[in-house]
PDB file of C-alpha atoms in Angstrom:
ATOM      1  CA  MET A   1      -2.586  -0.240-103.876  1.00  0.00           C
ATOM      2  CA  SER A   2      -1.623   1.756-100.834  1.00  0.00           C
ATOM      3  CA  ALA A   3      -0.988   5.479-100.753  1.00  0.00           C
ATOM      4  CA  ILE A   4       2.297   6.881 -99.518  1.00  0.00           C
ATOM      5  CA  HIS A   5       1.881   9.405 -96.754  1.00  0.00           C
ATOM      6  CA  VAL A   6       4.591  12.091 -96.643  1.00  0.00           C
ATOM      7  CA  ARG A   7       4.814  14.534 -93.782  1.00  0.00           C
ATOM      8  CA  PRO A   8       5.385  18.100 -94.983  1.00  0.00           C
ATOM      9  CA  ALA A   9       7.536  19.280 -92.026  1.00  0.00           C
ATOM     10  CA  PRO A  10      10.790  17.469 -93.012  1.00  0.00           C
ATOM     11  CA  LEU A  11      10.402  18.586 -96.641  1.00  0.00           C
ATOM     12  CA  LEU A  12       9.881  22.179 -95.581  1.00  0.00           C
ATOM     13  CA  ALA A  13      12.940  22.000 -93.292  1.00  0.00           C
ATOM     14  CA  MET A  14      15.131  20.656 -96.115  1.00  0.00           C
ATOM     15  CA  GLY A  15      13.857  23.364 -98.462  1.00  0.00           C
ATOM     16  CA  ALA A  16      14.552  26.076 -95.874  1.00  0.00           C
ATOM     17  CA  LEU A  17      18.083  24.719 -95.344  1.00  0.00           C
ATOM     18  CA  ALA A  18      18.797  24.719 -99.091  1.00  0.00           C
ATOM     19  CA  LEU A  19      17.377  28.231 -99.517  1.00  0.00           C
ATOM     20  CA  SER A  20      19.343  29.619 -96.556  1.00  0.00           C
ATOM     21  CA  SER A  21      22.543  28.072 -97.948  1.00  0.00           C
ATOM     22  CA  LEU A  22      21.985  29.719-101.318  1.00  0.00           C
ATOM     23  CA  LEU A  23      21.255  33.083 -99.702  1.00  0.00           C
ATOM     24  CA  LEU A  24      24.388  32.849 -97.559  1.00  0.00           C
ATOM     25  CA  VAL A  25      26.579  32.059-100.584  1.00  0.00           C
ATOM     26  CA  ALA A  26      25.012  34.911-102.574  1.00  0.00           C
ATOM     27  CA  TRP A  27      25.595  37.363 -99.695  1.00  0.00           C
ATOM     28  CA  TYR A  28      29.225  36.250 -99.392  1.00  0.00           C
ATOM     29  CA  ARG A  29      29.863  36.577-103.142  1.00  0.00           C
ATOM     30  CA  LEU A  30      28.345  40.067-103.242  1.00  0.00           C
ATOM     31  CA  ASN A  31      30.423  41.251-100.269  1.00  0.00           C
ATOM     32  CA  LEU A  32      33.674  39.607-101.370  1.00  0.00           C
ATOM     33  CA  PRO A  33      36.459  42.110-102.154  1.00  0.00           C
ATOM     34  CA  SER A  34      37.109  42.392-105.882  1.00  0.00           C
ATOM     35  CA  ALA A  35      40.872  41.873-105.542  1.00  0.00           C
ATOM     36  CA  PRO A  36      42.919  40.423-102.731  1.00  0.00           C
ATOM     37  CA  PRO A  37      44.823  43.116-100.841  1.00  0.00           C
ATOM     38  CA  ASP A  38      48.542  43.477-101.331  1.00  0.00           C
ATOM     39  CA  PRO A  39      49.971  41.948 -98.115  1.00  0.00           C
ATOM     40  CA  VAL A  40      53.216  43.888 -98.501  1.00  0.00           C
ATOM     41  CA  SER A  41      51.316  47.192 -98.416  1.00  0.00           C
ATOM     42  CA  GLN A  42      49.682  46.147 -95.129  1.00  0.00           C
ATOM     43  CA  ILE A  43      53.016  45.716 -93.330  1.00  0.00           C
ATOM     44  CA  SER A  44      53.205  48.207 -90.464  1.00  0.00           C
ATOM     45  CA  GLN A  45      56.783  49.131 -91.388  1.00  0.00           C
ATOM     46  CA  ARG A  46      57.477  51.274 -94.428  1.00  0.00           C
ATOM     47  CA  ILE A  47      59.096  49.655 -97.456  1.00  0.00           C
ATOM     48  CA  ALA A  48      62.554  51.085 -98.150  1.00  0.00           C
ATOM     49  CA  THR A  49      63.245  49.182-101.364  1.00  0.00           C
ATOM     50  CA  GLN A  50      61.630  46.424-103.374  1.00  0.00           C
ATOM     51  CA  VAL A  51      62.092  44.522-106.597  1.00  0.00           C
ATOM     52  CA  ASP A  52      59.853  42.250-108.640  1.00  0.00           C
ATOM     53  CA  LEU A  53      61.676  39.058-109.553  1.00  0.00           C
ATOM     54  CA  LEU A  54      61.069  36.240-111.998  1.00  0.00           C
ATOM     55  CA  PHE A  55      62.402  32.782-111.201  1.00  0.00           C
ATOM     56  CA  VAL A  56      62.592  30.776-114.419  1.00  0.00           C
ATOM     57  CA  ASP A  57      63.067  26.991-114.422  1.00  0.00           C
ATOM     58  CA  LEU A  58      65.693  26.069-117.023  1.00  0.00           C
ATOM     59  CA  PRO A  59      65.641  22.807-119.025  1.00  0.00           C
ATOM     60  CA  ASP A  60      68.926  21.662-117.426  1.00  0.00           C
ATOM     61  CA  GLY A  61      67.415  21.914-113.907  1.00  0.00           C
ATOM     62  CA  GLY A  62      68.870  25.304-113.084  1.00  0.00           C
ATOM     63  CA  VAL A  63      66.949  28.398-112.042  1.00  0.00           C
ATOM     64  CA  LEU A  64      67.407  31.822-113.626  1.00  0.00           C
ATOM     65  CA  VAL A  65      66.719  34.872-111.429  1.00  0.00           C
ATOM     66  CA  GLN A  66      65.601  37.907-113.449  1.00  0.00           C
ATOM     67  CA  ARG A  67      64.306  41.364-112.637  1.00  0.00           C
ATOM     68  CA  ALA A  68      60.677  41.287-113.790  1.00  0.00           C
ATOM     69  CA  GLY A  69      60.572  44.782-115.268  1.00  0.00           C
ATOM     70  CA  ASP A  70      63.302  44.441-117.871  1.00  0.00           C
ATOM     71  CA  GLY A  71      64.420  40.792-117.744  1.00  0.00           C
ATOM     72  CA  THR A  72      67.916  41.603-116.481  1.00  0.00           C
ATOM     73  CA  VAL A  73      69.573  38.413-115.235  1.00  0.00           C
ATOM     74  CA  LEU A  74      70.576  38.830-111.583  1.00  0.00           C
ATOM     75  CA  ALA A  75      71.737  35.277-110.839  1.00  0.00           C
ATOM     76  CA  GLN A  76      71.699  31.738-112.132  1.00  0.00           C
ATOM     77  CA  ILE A  77      71.361  28.832-109.727  1.00  0.00           C
ATOM     78  CA  GLN A  78      72.849  25.640-111.104  1.00  0.00           C
ATOM     79  CA  MET A  79      71.197  22.253-110.713  1.00  0.00           C
ATOM     80  CA  GLY A  80      72.011  20.840-107.273  1.00  0.00           C
ATOM     81  CA  GLU A  81      72.671  24.278-105.758  1.00  0.00           C
ATOM     82  CA  GLY A  82      70.464  26.819-103.989  1.00  0.00           C
ATOM     83  CA  GLY A  83      68.490  24.333-101.948  1.00  0.00           C
ATOM     84  CA  PHE A  84      67.006  26.987 -99.662  1.00  0.00           C
ATOM     85  CA  VAL A  85      65.911  29.172-102.575  1.00  0.00           C
ATOM     86  CA  ARG A  86      64.292  26.232-104.350  1.00  0.00           C
ATOM     87  CA  ALA A  87      62.521  25.002-101.198  1.00  0.00           C
ATOM     88  CA  THR A  88      61.260  28.487-100.357  1.00  0.00           C
ATOM     89  CA  LEU A  89      59.895  29.096-103.842  1.00  0.00           C
ATOM     90  CA  ARG A  90      58.245  25.681-104.020  1.00  0.00           C
ATOM     91  CA  SER A  91      56.576  26.251-100.648  1.00  0.00           C
ATOM     92  CA  LEU A  92      54.987  29.405-102.048  1.00  0.00           C
ATOM     93  CA  ILE A  93      53.993  28.282-105.548  1.00  0.00           C
ATOM     94  CA  ARG A  94      52.763  24.767-104.688  1.00  0.00           C
ATOM     95  CA  GLU A  95      50.412  24.028-107.583  1.00  0.00           C
ATOM     96  CA  GLN A  96      51.260  26.544-110.315  1.00  0.00           C
ATOM     97  CA  PRO A  97      52.610  24.410-113.164  1.00  0.00           C
ATOM     98  CA  ASN A  98      54.227  27.156-115.262  1.00  0.00           C
ATOM     99  CA  THR A  99      57.987  27.589-115.399  1.00  0.00           C
ATOM    100  CA  ARG A 100      58.081  31.368-114.762  1.00  0.00           C
ATOM    101  CA  HIS A 101      57.247  32.496-111.252  1.00  0.00           C
ATOM    102  CA  HIS A 102      56.798  36.130-110.223  1.00  0.00           C
ATOM    103  CA  PHE A 103      57.711  37.278-106.690  1.00  0.00           C
ATOM    104  CA  ARG A 104      58.241  40.589-104.908  1.00  0.00           C
ATOM    105  CA  LEU A 105      61.231  40.973-102.627  1.00  0.00           C
ATOM    106  CA  ALA A 106      60.964  43.940-100.238  1.00  0.00           C
ATOM    107  CA  MET A 107      63.141  45.433 -97.511  1.00  0.00           C
ATOM    108  CA  THR A 108      61.519  47.575 -94.817  1.00  0.00           C
ATOM    109  CA  GLU A 109      63.170  50.603 -93.259  1.00  0.00           C
ATOM    110  CA  GLN A 110      63.868  48.494 -90.143  1.00  0.00           C
ATOM    111  CA  GLY A 111      65.664  45.820 -92.170  1.00  0.00           C
ATOM    112  CA  GLN A 112      62.890  43.221 -92.413  1.00  0.00           C
ATOM    113  CA  LEU A 113      63.266  41.232 -95.653  1.00  0.00           C
ATOM    114  CA  LEU A 114      59.969  39.979 -97.098  1.00  0.00           C
ATOM    115  CA  LEU A 115      59.261  37.623 -99.992  1.00  0.00           C
ATOM    116  CA  TRP A 116      55.738  37.912-101.415  1.00  0.00           C
ATOM    117  CA  HIS A 117      54.033  35.639-103.942  1.00  0.00           C
ATOM    118  CA  PRO A 118      51.231  37.680-105.561  1.00  0.00           C
ATOM    119  CA  ILE A 119      49.220  34.700-106.815  1.00  0.00           C
ATOM    120  CA  SER A 120      48.906  32.948-103.463  1.00  0.00           C
ATOM    121  CA  GLY A 121      49.123  36.165-101.424  1.00  0.00           C
ATOM    122  CA  ARG A 122      51.592  34.564 -99.031  1.00  0.00           C
ATOM    123  CA  VAL A 123      54.356  36.655 -97.478  1.00  0.00           C
ATOM    124  CA  LEU A 124      57.452  35.209 -95.822  1.00  0.00           C
ATOM    125  CA  ASP A 125      59.652  37.090 -93.385  1.00  0.00           C
ATOM    126  CA  LEU A 126      63.052  35.713 -94.368  1.00  0.00           C
ATOM    127  CA  LYS A 127      64.588  36.527 -90.979  1.00  0.00           C
ATOM    128  CA  ALA A 128      62.846  33.435 -89.620  1.00  0.00           C
ATOM    129  CA  TYR A 129      65.086  31.175 -91.749  1.00  0.00           C
ATOM    130  CA  GLY A 130      68.409  32.320 -90.321  1.00  0.00           C
ATOM    131  CA  PRO A 131      71.036  34.846 -91.410  1.00  0.00           C
ATOM    132  CA  SER A 132      72.739  32.734 -94.090  1.00  0.00           C
ATOM    133  CA  ASN A 133      69.466  31.856 -95.816  1.00  0.00           C
ATOM    134  CA  ARG A 134      68.274  35.464 -95.565  1.00  0.00           C
ATOM    135  CA  GLN A 135      71.560  36.592 -97.122  1.00  0.00           C
ATOM    136  CA  VAL A 136      70.852  34.615-100.313  1.00  0.00           C
ATOM    137  CA  PHE A 137      67.729  36.674-101.025  1.00  0.00           C
ATOM    138  CA  LEU A 138      69.404  39.869 -99.836  1.00  0.00           C
ATOM    139  CA  GLU A 139      72.015  39.332-102.576  1.00  0.00           C
ATOM    140  CA  PHE A 140      69.203  39.263-105.178  1.00  0.00           C
ATOM    141  CA  LEU A 141      67.990  42.620-103.835  1.00  0.00           C
ATOM    142  CA  HIS A 142      71.509  44.120-103.904  1.00  0.00           C
ATOM    143  CA  ALA A 143      72.116  42.755-107.414  1.00  0.00           C
ATOM    144  CA  SER A 144      68.898  44.401-108.657  1.00  0.00           C
ATOM    145  CA  GLU A 145      69.969  47.749-107.187  1.00  0.00           C
ATOM    146  CA  SER A 146      73.483  47.614-108.638  1.00  0.00           C
ATOM    147  CA  THR A 147      72.428  46.416-112.114  1.00  0.00           C
ATOM    148  CA  PRO A 148      71.120  49.240-114.329  1.00  0.00           C
TER     149      PRO A 148
END
């Protein structure tokens, strides 16, 4: 029977690599912020007005737009309509399977219209999508201001 000869250097190197990986992960977890920052609050321009909105998928394929605070219905998008709104929301929510989606719509003092998804932390400047597409979300903001 022959003896197996193992060199200690490769084993020590693998152990050091595993230990350094664990220490790096522990350091990162301890220094990780407790909550992701609110991207809207980090915008250099001041927010003039904002509203929290709920977009609710309806059984018939429509989408109900509600003010999050009190549930006031601001708009209803019928099935087959509102393609830009649907595409924009789906690009932000991606893998959240629920049928109620919370967003914040904010207008800065300089007129920049921002759509923020709190769960993903993504913020879209709606100016980039053209004036007619921006106008759709601007109407939600105006409807929330005019509805008591």
